[in-house]
Amino acid sequence: MLPLIALFIAAFAFGTTEFVIAGVLPQVANGLGVSIPTAGFLVSGYAGGIAVGGPLLALATKRLSRKALLLGLTAAFTIGQAACALAPDFASMLLLRIAVAVAHGAYFGVAMVVAVGLVREDQRGMAVALILSGLTVSNVIGVPAGTAIGNIWGWRSTFWVMCALGVAAFAAISALLPRKTGSSSPSVSLGSEVRVLARQQVWTSLIIMLMLMIGQFGLFTYITPTLLEVTGLDEKWIPWVLLLNGVGATIGVFVGGRLADWKLMPSLIAMLFLQAVMLALIYAVSPYPLPMVTAIIIWGGLNFATGTPIQTRILTWTADASNLASSLIPSGFNVGIALAASLGAAMLNAGYGYRSLPVVGAIAMLVAVAVAIASHVWEWRSRAAPPLPTAAE
């Protein structure tokens, strides 16, 4: 359990630095002499670094021992936070954020593989859930705390605190992770890494992941104006609603982990369908504050409960060549987030209004249900068994 805690601390650090920028964006824009929309590229640039750079770095470093690689990625994070705190202008800040994001993408891919390798087969879901919870807890604790620190002592202090958190994560991984956590075997060729993506369990899971992100972030990207304009909620209540959504998401991660260890595909199909129902319900109750807030909290739990079995399935079916596939998990999530935000913007620009967003999400979730059912039936008929992990050196 202690090695997983060490991996969680670093996941929490990476998650906090990704999302906290939104909380201090006006201060960063003012401090670096750019407009707030221009400063927004610090968010999209980070997502791009994860999506593109993460898989490439994972492939380039596949011959390293995983403990050494995790330590190196955490060190890059720590140095990157100090550099961001000292950044003299916007261009250098953007480049530094992208560099940290590349480490972020590679870290989550490697950490997921290491986590499932440290536990029994029937505990894989919970291991994935613990790493994934680093992201949800960062939203519940790290982002509000980092934002408050930035408001009191300035945005640069936020990054210095992130640097200190990186030092703590590095120390935890160094002390708690077993020295022989395995290495990415040199015998696994690039061709093998690519071929495992052709397994239907892998590419269908990636499609489901994209649909999940469209269902989640098509609405969540615009949740504040939706609550203000459609629900009529007072602005002072918005942070509390988002906090409760984050609490629901954190609980959901572990529920999803338990269900993934119990009956992965039946649980996944059921949760995807419940997502569609929940989004339809959000559409129906969106003008009414109390039902809407309740629905948003439950929906937050479902979102992250669903993400855990998807990731567990990808890791299970790529155990013999996991580097590229595992790094595509955070990459796929960030591509999905970008698509969802763009689709939401297109809907709003077309004049459909904020209330249309959960309808689009519900349709995406029904597509995911159909893909999951087809994949499960295909797998059942073929009687295929998951591959055995490649022997560590």
Short mmCIF file of C-alpha atoms in Angstrom, two decimals:
data_model
loop_
_atom_site.label_atom_id
_atom_site.label_comp_id
_atom_site.label_asym_id
_atom_site.label_seq_id
_atom_site.Cartn_x
_atom_site.Cartn_y
_atom_site.Cartn_z
CA MET A 1 0.00 0.00 0.00
CA LEU A 2 2.82 2.45 0.81
CA PRO A 3 4.26 2.34 -2.75
CA LEU A 4 0.80 3.22 -4.08
CA ILE A 5 0.61 6.15 -1.65
CA ALA A 6 3.92 7.43 -3.03
CA LEU A 7 2.54 7.25 -6.58
CA PHE A 8 -0.64 9.00 -5.40
CA ILE A 9 1.34 11.94 -3.95
CA ALA A 10 3.03 12.59 -7.29
CA ALA A 11 -0.30 12.18 -9.13
CA PHE A 12 -1.79 14.75 -6.75
CA ALA A 13 1.09 17.12 -7.51
CA PHE A 14 0.72 16.77 -11.29
CA GLY A 15 -3.06 17.15 -11.06
CA THR A 16 -2.80 20.27 -8.94
CA THR A 17 -0.36 22.03 -11.24
CA GLU A 18 -2.51 21.21 -14.28
CA PHE A 19 -5.72 22.66 -12.85
CA VAL A 20 -4.54 25.35 -10.40
CA ILE A 21 -3.55 27.64 -13.25
CA ALA A 22 -7.25 28.32 -13.83
CA GLY A 23 -7.57 29.63 -10.27
CA VAL A 24 -4.72 32.14 -10.65
CA LEU A 25 -5.09 32.89 -14.37
CA PRO A 26 -5.97 36.60 -13.96
CA GLN A 27 -2.95 37.16 -11.69
CA VAL A 28 -0.65 35.26 -14.08
CA ALA A 29 -1.95 37.28 -17.05
CA ASN A 30 -1.37 40.54 -15.19
CA GLY A 31 2.05 39.49 -13.94
CA LEU A 32 3.28 38.43 -17.38
CA GLY A 33 1.69 41.36 -19.20
CA VAL A 34 -0.79 39.48 -21.40
CA SER A 35 -4.58 39.32 -21.70
CA ILE A 36 -6.56 36.66 -19.88
CA PRO A 37 -7.56 34.93 -23.18
CA THR A 38 -3.87 34.79 -24.15
CA ALA A 39 -3.00 33.39 -20.72
CA GLY A 40 -5.60 30.70 -21.42
CA PHE A 41 -3.04 29.08 -23.74
CA LEU A 42 -1.27 27.97 -20.55
CA VAL A 43 -4.23 25.61 -20.08
CA SER A 44 -4.60 24.38 -23.67
CA GLY A 45 -0.82 24.17 -24.10
CA TYR A 46 -0.59 21.92 -21.07
CA ALA A 47 -3.31 19.62 -22.43
CA GLY A 48 -1.49 19.47 -25.77
CA GLY A 49 1.77 18.58 -24.05
CA ILE A 50 0.09 15.66 -22.28
CA ALA A 51 -1.69 14.44 -25.41
CA VAL A 52 1.26 14.57 -27.81
CA GLY A 53 4.44 14.61 -25.74
CA GLY A 54 3.44 12.02 -23.13
CA PRO A 55 3.24 9.01 -25.49
CA LEU A 56 6.42 10.05 -27.32
CA LEU A 57 8.40 10.37 -24.08
CA ALA A 58 7.03 7.04 -22.83
CA LEU A 59 8.32 5.30 -25.97
CA ALA A 60 11.67 7.08 -25.86
CA THR A 61 12.30 5.99 -22.26
CA LYS A 62 10.90 2.45 -22.41
CA ARG A 63 14.30 0.83 -21.71
CA LEU A 64 14.70 2.63 -18.36
CA SER A 65 13.78 0.98 -15.09
CA ARG A 66 10.38 2.23 -14.06
CA LYS A 67 11.48 3.50 -10.65
CA ALA A 68 14.28 5.52 -12.25
CA LEU A 69 11.85 6.86 -14.85
CA LEU A 70 9.26 7.85 -12.23
CA LEU A 71 11.94 9.61 -10.21
CA GLY A 72 13.16 11.41 -13.31
CA LEU A 73 9.65 12.55 -14.25
CA THR A 74 8.99 13.76 -10.70
CA ALA A 75 12.32 15.62 -10.69
CA ALA A 76 11.35 17.26 -14.00
CA PHE A 77 8.06 18.32 -12.40
CA THR A 78 9.85 19.81 -9.39
CA ILE A 79 12.40 21.73 -11.44
CA GLY A 80 9.61 22.86 -13.78
CA GLN A 81 7.60 24.37 -10.93
CA ALA A 82 10.60 26.35 -9.70
CA ALA A 83 11.25 27.55 -13.26
CA CYS A 84 7.59 28.60 -13.66
CA ALA A 85 7.82 30.57 -10.42
CA LEU A 86 10.79 32.46 -11.91
CA ALA A 87 9.44 32.77 -15.47
CA PRO A 88 10.23 36.29 -16.77
CA ASP A 89 7.68 36.38 -19.61
CA PHE A 90 4.69 34.59 -21.12
CA ALA A 91 6.61 32.72 -23.84
CA SER A 92 8.98 31.09 -21.35
CA MET A 93 6.08 30.28 -19.02
CA LEU A 94 4.19 28.57 -21.86
CA LEU A 95 7.22 26.50 -22.90
CA LEU A 96 7.86 25.46 -19.29
CA ARG A 97 4.21 24.44 -18.83
CA ILE A 98 4.35 22.31 -21.99
CA ALA A 99 7.57 20.65 -20.81
CA VAL A 100 5.99 19.77 -17.44
CA ALA A 101 2.90 18.48 -19.29
CA VAL A 102 5.03 16.06 -21.31
CA ALA A 103 6.37 14.66 -18.02
CA HIS A 104 2.76 14.58 -16.72
CA GLY A 105 1.56 12.46 -19.65
CA ALA A 106 4.41 10.00 -19.35
CA TYR A 107 4.10 9.84 -15.54
CA PHE A 108 0.48 8.72 -15.47
CA GLY A 109 1.07 6.08 -18.13
CA VAL A 110 4.05 4.60 -16.26
CA ALA A 111 2.48 4.99 -12.78
CA MET A 112 -0.66 3.09 -13.85
CA VAL A 113 1.41 0.16 -15.15
CA VAL A 114 3.57 0.09 -12.01
CA ALA A 115 0.50 0.31 -9.76
CA VAL A 116 -1.27 -2.69 -11.32
CA GLY A 117 2.01 -4.61 -11.18
CA LEU A 118 2.29 -4.08 -7.43
CA VAL A 119 -1.04 -5.71 -6.57
CA ARG A 120 -2.93 -8.94 -7.17
CA GLU A 121 -5.01 -9.30 -10.31
CA ASP A 122 -8.24 -8.83 -8.34
CA GLN A 123 -6.94 -5.50 -6.95
CA ARG A 124 -6.03 -3.83 -10.24
CA GLY A 125 -9.14 -1.67 -10.32
CA MET A 126 -8.49 -0.24 -6.88
CA ALA A 127 -4.83 0.38 -7.73
CA VAL A 128 -5.86 2.38 -10.81
CA ALA A 129 -8.49 4.16 -8.70
CA LEU A 130 -5.90 5.27 -6.14
CA ILE A 131 -3.66 6.84 -8.81
CA LEU A 132 -6.65 8.42 -10.56
CA SER A 133 -7.87 9.82 -7.24
CA GLY A 134 -4.75 12.01 -7.24
CA LEU A 135 -6.50 14.06 -9.93
CA THR A 136 -9.82 14.30 -8.12
CA VAL A 137 -8.28 15.11 -4.73
CA SER A 138 -6.15 17.77 -6.42
CA ASN A 139 -9.38 19.45 -7.51
CA VAL A 140 -10.94 19.18 -4.05
CA ILE A 141 -7.87 20.24 -2.00
CA GLY A 142 -4.94 21.25 -4.19
CA VAL A 143 -6.63 23.70 -6.54
CA PRO A 144 -8.54 25.67 -3.86
CA ALA A 145 -5.45 25.76 -1.64
CA GLY A 146 -3.17 26.79 -4.51
CA THR A 147 -5.63 29.47 -5.57
CA ALA A 148 -5.87 30.83 -2.02
CA ILE A 149 -2.07 30.92 -1.73
CA GLY A 150 -1.87 32.80 -5.02
CA ASN A 151 -4.49 35.30 -3.90
CA ILE A 152 -2.67 36.00 -0.63
CA TRP A 153 1.02 35.91 -1.61
CA GLY A 154 0.93 36.16 -5.40
CA TRP A 155 0.78 33.59 -8.19
CA ARG A 156 4.52 32.85 -8.11
CA SER A 157 4.15 31.56 -4.55
CA THR A 158 1.67 28.97 -5.84
CA PHE A 159 4.37 27.47 -8.03
CA TRP A 160 6.92 27.52 -5.20
CA VAL A 161 4.48 25.48 -3.11
CA MET A 162 4.08 23.10 -6.08
CA CYS A 163 7.87 22.80 -6.16
CA ALA A 164 7.88 21.80 -2.47
CA LEU A 165 5.15 19.25 -3.19
CA GLY A 166 7.34 17.85 -5.96
CA VAL A 167 10.22 17.42 -3.50
CA ALA A 168 7.88 15.51 -1.17
CA ALA A 169 6.68 13.29 -4.03
CA PHE A 170 10.27 12.58 -5.13
CA ALA A 171 11.24 11.61 -1.57
CA ALA A 172 8.18 9.36 -1.20
CA ILE A 173 8.83 7.49 -4.47
CA SER A 174 12.52 7.15 -3.66
CA ALA A 175 11.84 5.74 -0.19
CA LEU A 176 8.68 3.70 -0.69
CA LEU A 177 8.72 2.29 -4.22
CA PRO A 178 10.54 -1.07 -4.46
CA ARG A 179 13.84 -0.86 -6.34
CA LYS A 180 12.83 -3.68 -8.67
CA THR A 181 9.45 -2.53 -9.87
CA GLY A 182 10.36 -3.87 -13.27
CA SER A 183 11.53 -2.23 -16.44
CA SER A 184 10.03 -1.90 -19.84
CA SER A 185 11.56 -4.89 -21.52
CA PRO A 186 13.87 -4.04 -24.44
CA SER A 187 12.48 -7.12 -26.23
CA VAL A 188 9.16 -5.31 -26.70
CA SER A 189 9.53 -3.60 -30.08
CA LEU A 190 7.76 -0.52 -31.33
CA GLY A 191 5.81 -2.79 -33.67
CA SER A 192 4.54 -4.77 -30.67
CA GLU A 193 3.59 -1.58 -28.87
CA VAL A 194 1.53 -0.49 -31.88
CA ARG A 195 0.03 -3.94 -32.56
CA VAL A 196 -1.59 -4.20 -29.13
CA LEU A 197 -3.63 -1.11 -30.01
CA ALA A 198 -5.37 -3.22 -32.67
CA ARG A 199 -6.94 -5.45 -30.01
CA GLN A 200 -10.60 -4.63 -30.00
CA GLN A 201 -10.68 -4.31 -26.21
CA VAL A 202 -8.14 -1.49 -26.50
CA TRP A 203 -9.48 0.61 -29.36
CA THR A 204 -13.09 0.22 -28.26
CA SER A 205 -12.06 1.37 -24.76
CA LEU A 206 -10.40 4.44 -26.27
CA ILE A 207 -13.62 5.23 -28.19
CA ILE A 208 -15.61 4.82 -24.96
CA MET A 209 -13.13 7.15 -23.23
CA LEU A 210 -13.66 9.83 -25.88
CA MET A 211 -17.44 9.52 -25.54
CA LEU A 212 -17.12 9.75 -21.74
CA MET A 213 -15.11 12.96 -22.03
CA ILE A 214 -17.65 14.48 -24.44
CA GLY A 215 -20.42 13.52 -22.01
CA GLN A 216 -18.53 14.96 -19.06
CA PHE A 217 -16.67 18.04 -20.28
CA GLY A 218 -19.18 19.17 -22.90
CA LEU A 219 -21.22 20.30 -19.89
CA PHE A 220 -18.57 20.69 -17.18
CA THR A 221 -16.51 23.18 -19.26
CA TYR A 222 -19.52 25.50 -19.12
CA ILE A 223 -20.92 24.45 -15.75
CA THR A 224 -20.53 27.89 -14.14
CA PRO A 225 -22.53 29.86 -16.75
CA THR A 226 -25.06 27.01 -16.87
CA LEU A 227 -25.64 27.22 -13.13
CA LEU A 228 -25.79 31.02 -13.26
CA GLU A 229 -27.97 31.52 -16.32
CA VAL A 230 -30.12 28.37 -16.55
CA THR A 231 -30.41 27.38 -12.88
CA GLY A 232 -30.33 30.94 -11.55
CA LEU A 233 -27.88 30.06 -8.78
CA ASP A 234 -26.20 32.90 -6.91
CA GLU A 235 -22.52 33.28 -7.83
CA LYS A 236 -21.38 32.77 -4.23
CA TRP A 237 -22.69 29.18 -4.29
CA ILE A 238 -20.77 28.09 -7.41
CA PRO A 239 -17.49 27.17 -5.60
CA TRP A 240 -19.44 25.04 -3.12
CA VAL A 241 -21.22 23.18 -5.90
CA LEU A 242 -17.88 22.52 -7.63
CA LEU A 243 -16.37 21.37 -4.33
CA LEU A 244 -19.22 18.92 -3.75
CA ASN A 245 -18.88 17.72 -7.34
CA GLY A 246 -15.20 17.04 -6.61
CA VAL A 247 -16.07 15.14 -3.43
CA GLY A 248 -18.54 13.07 -5.43
CA ALA A 249 -15.85 12.41 -8.05
CA THR A 250 -13.36 11.25 -5.40
CA ILE A 251 -15.88 8.81 -3.94
CA GLY A 252 -16.79 7.69 -7.46
CA VAL A 253 -13.18 6.81 -8.31
CA PHE A 254 -13.04 4.22 -5.53
CA VAL A 255 -16.53 2.89 -6.23
CA GLY A 256 -15.46 2.43 -9.85
CA GLY A 257 -12.28 0.68 -8.73
CA ARG A 258 -14.26 -1.76 -6.61
CA LEU A 259 -16.70 -2.47 -9.45
CA ALA A 260 -13.83 -2.94 -11.93
CA ASP A 261 -12.36 -5.62 -9.66
CA TRP A 262 -15.78 -7.26 -9.28
CA LYS A 263 -17.32 -7.42 -12.78
CA LEU A 264 -15.58 -4.99 -15.08
CA MET A 265 -17.62 -4.93 -18.30
CA PRO A 266 -21.13 -5.36 -16.83
CA SER A 267 -20.31 -2.59 -14.35
CA LEU A 268 -18.93 -0.34 -17.09
CA ILE A 269 -21.98 -0.82 -19.32
CA ALA A 270 -24.34 -0.11 -16.42
CA MET A 271 -22.47 3.06 -15.41
CA LEU A 272 -22.36 4.37 -18.98
CA PHE A 273 -26.12 3.92 -19.22
CA LEU A 274 -26.62 5.64 -15.86
CA GLN A 275 -24.49 8.52 -17.19
CA ALA A 276 -26.90 8.93 -20.10
CA VAL A 277 -29.87 8.86 -17.72
CA MET A 278 -28.18 11.35 -15.39
CA LEU A 279 -27.45 13.81 -18.20
CA ALA A 280 -31.06 13.59 -19.36
CA LEU A 281 -32.12 14.25 -15.77
CA ILE A 282 -29.79 17.26 -15.58
CA TYR A 283 -31.49 18.65 -18.68
CA ALA A 284 -34.90 18.16 -17.04
CA VAL A 285 -34.06 19.70 -13.64
CA SER A 286 -31.60 22.40 -14.78
CA PRO A 287 -34.02 25.29 -14.03
CA TYR A 288 -34.47 24.14 -10.41
CA PRO A 289 -31.57 24.85 -8.00
CA LEU A 290 -31.82 22.06 -5.41
CA PRO A 291 -32.50 19.16 -7.83
CA MET A 292 -29.84 20.52 -10.20
CA VAL A 293 -27.16 20.71 -7.51
CA THR A 294 -28.01 17.20 -6.31
CA ALA A 295 -27.83 15.89 -9.87
CA ILE A 296 -24.45 17.58 -10.48
CA ILE A 297 -22.95 15.93 -7.38
CA ILE A 298 -24.19 12.45 -8.34
CA TRP A 299 -23.08 13.03 -11.92
CA GLY A 300 -19.56 13.93 -10.71
CA GLY A 301 -19.36 10.60 -8.89
CA LEU A 302 -20.53 8.68 -11.96
CA ASN A 303 -18.02 10.43 -14.23
CA PHE A 304 -14.99 9.23 -12.32
CA ALA A 305 -16.48 5.87 -11.35
CA THR A 306 -16.75 5.17 -15.08
CA GLY A 307 -13.20 6.26 -15.88
CA THR A 308 -11.56 3.67 -13.61
CA PRO A 309 -12.83 0.47 -15.34
CA ILE A 310 -12.01 1.93 -18.78
CA GLN A 311 -8.39 2.46 -17.76
CA THR A 312 -8.20 -0.91 -16.00
CA ARG A 313 -9.43 -2.63 -19.16
CA ILE A 314 -6.80 -0.95 -21.34
CA LEU A 315 -4.00 -1.86 -18.91
CA THR A 316 -5.24 -5.45 -18.63
CA TRP A 317 -5.34 -6.03 -22.39
CA THR A 318 -1.96 -4.41 -23.08
CA ALA A 319 -0.01 -6.01 -20.23
CA ASP A 320 2.51 -7.57 -22.67
CA ALA A 321 3.39 -4.23 -24.34
CA SER A 322 2.06 -1.50 -22.12
CA ASN A 323 4.24 1.57 -22.73
CA LEU A 324 2.46 3.20 -25.66
CA ALA A 325 -1.05 2.08 -24.67
CA SER A 326 -0.74 3.24 -21.05
CA SER A 327 0.57 6.64 -22.13
CA LEU A 328 -2.41 6.97 -24.47
CA ILE A 329 -4.75 6.94 -21.45
CA PRO A 330 -3.95 10.48 -20.25
CA SER A 331 -3.48 11.50 -23.88
CA GLY A 332 -6.95 10.20 -24.79
CA PHE A 333 -8.54 11.96 -21.83
CA ASN A 334 -7.02 15.31 -22.83
CA VAL A 335 -7.93 14.93 -26.52
CA GLY A 336 -11.48 14.13 -25.37
CA ILE A 337 -11.56 17.20 -23.11
CA ALA A 338 -10.42 19.42 -26.01
CA LEU A 339 -13.04 17.89 -28.33
CA ALA A 340 -15.75 18.31 -25.72
CA ALA A 341 -14.94 21.97 -25.10
CA SER A 342 -14.85 22.66 -28.84
CA LEU A 343 -18.13 20.84 -29.45
CA GLY A 344 -19.74 22.76 -26.59
CA ALA A 345 -18.48 26.05 -28.02
CA ALA A 346 -19.86 25.13 -31.46
CA MET A 347 -23.26 24.33 -29.93
CA LEU A 348 -23.35 27.64 -28.07
CA ASN A 349 -22.20 29.63 -31.09
CA ALA A 350 -24.96 27.98 -33.11
CA GLY A 351 -27.45 29.42 -30.65
CA TYR A 352 -28.56 26.24 -28.87
CA GLY A 353 -27.90 27.55 -25.36
CA TYR A 354 -26.34 26.00 -22.26
CA ARG A 355 -29.30 23.71 -21.65
CA SER A 356 -28.54 21.79 -24.86
CA LEU A 357 -25.13 20.61 -23.58
CA PRO A 358 -26.34 17.70 -21.38
CA VAL A 359 -28.49 16.47 -24.29
CA VAL A 360 -25.39 16.14 -26.49
CA GLY A 361 -23.65 14.42 -23.57
CA ALA A 362 -26.49 11.92 -23.16
CA ILE A 363 -26.28 11.02 -26.86
CA ALA A 364 -22.51 10.50 -26.54
CA MET A 365 -23.06 8.20 -23.56
CA LEU A 366 -25.61 6.10 -25.48
CA VAL A 367 -23.00 5.70 -28.25
CA ALA A 368 -20.55 4.55 -25.55
CA VAL A 369 -23.13 2.02 -24.25
CA ALA A 370 -23.56 0.57 -27.74
CA VAL A 371 -19.78 0.30 -28.27
CA ALA A 372 -19.27 -1.30 -24.83
CA ILE A 373 -22.00 -3.88 -25.39
CA ALA A 374 -20.67 -4.77 -28.85
CA SER A 375 -17.12 -5.07 -27.48
CA HIS A 376 -18.22 -7.23 -24.56
CA VAL A 377 -20.20 -9.60 -26.82
CA TRP A 378 -17.27 -9.80 -29.25
CA GLU A 379 -14.89 -10.65 -26.41
CA TRP A 380 -17.28 -13.25 -24.97
CA ARG A 381 -17.73 -14.99 -28.33
CA SER A 382 -14.00 -15.10 -29.05
CA ARG A 383 -13.21 -16.49 -25.58
CA ALA A 384 -10.04 -14.41 -25.66
CA ALA A 385 -7.95 -14.19 -22.50
CA PRO A 386 -5.94 -11.11 -21.45
CA PRO A 387 -2.19 -11.33 -22.14
CA LEU A 388 0.32 -12.05 -19.42
CA PRO A 389 2.61 -9.19 -18.40
CA THR A 390 6.02 -9.07 -20.04
CA ALA A 391 8.62 -10.37 -17.63
CA ALA A 392 10.55 -7.59 -15.92
CA GLU A 393 14.29 -7.56 -16.21
#
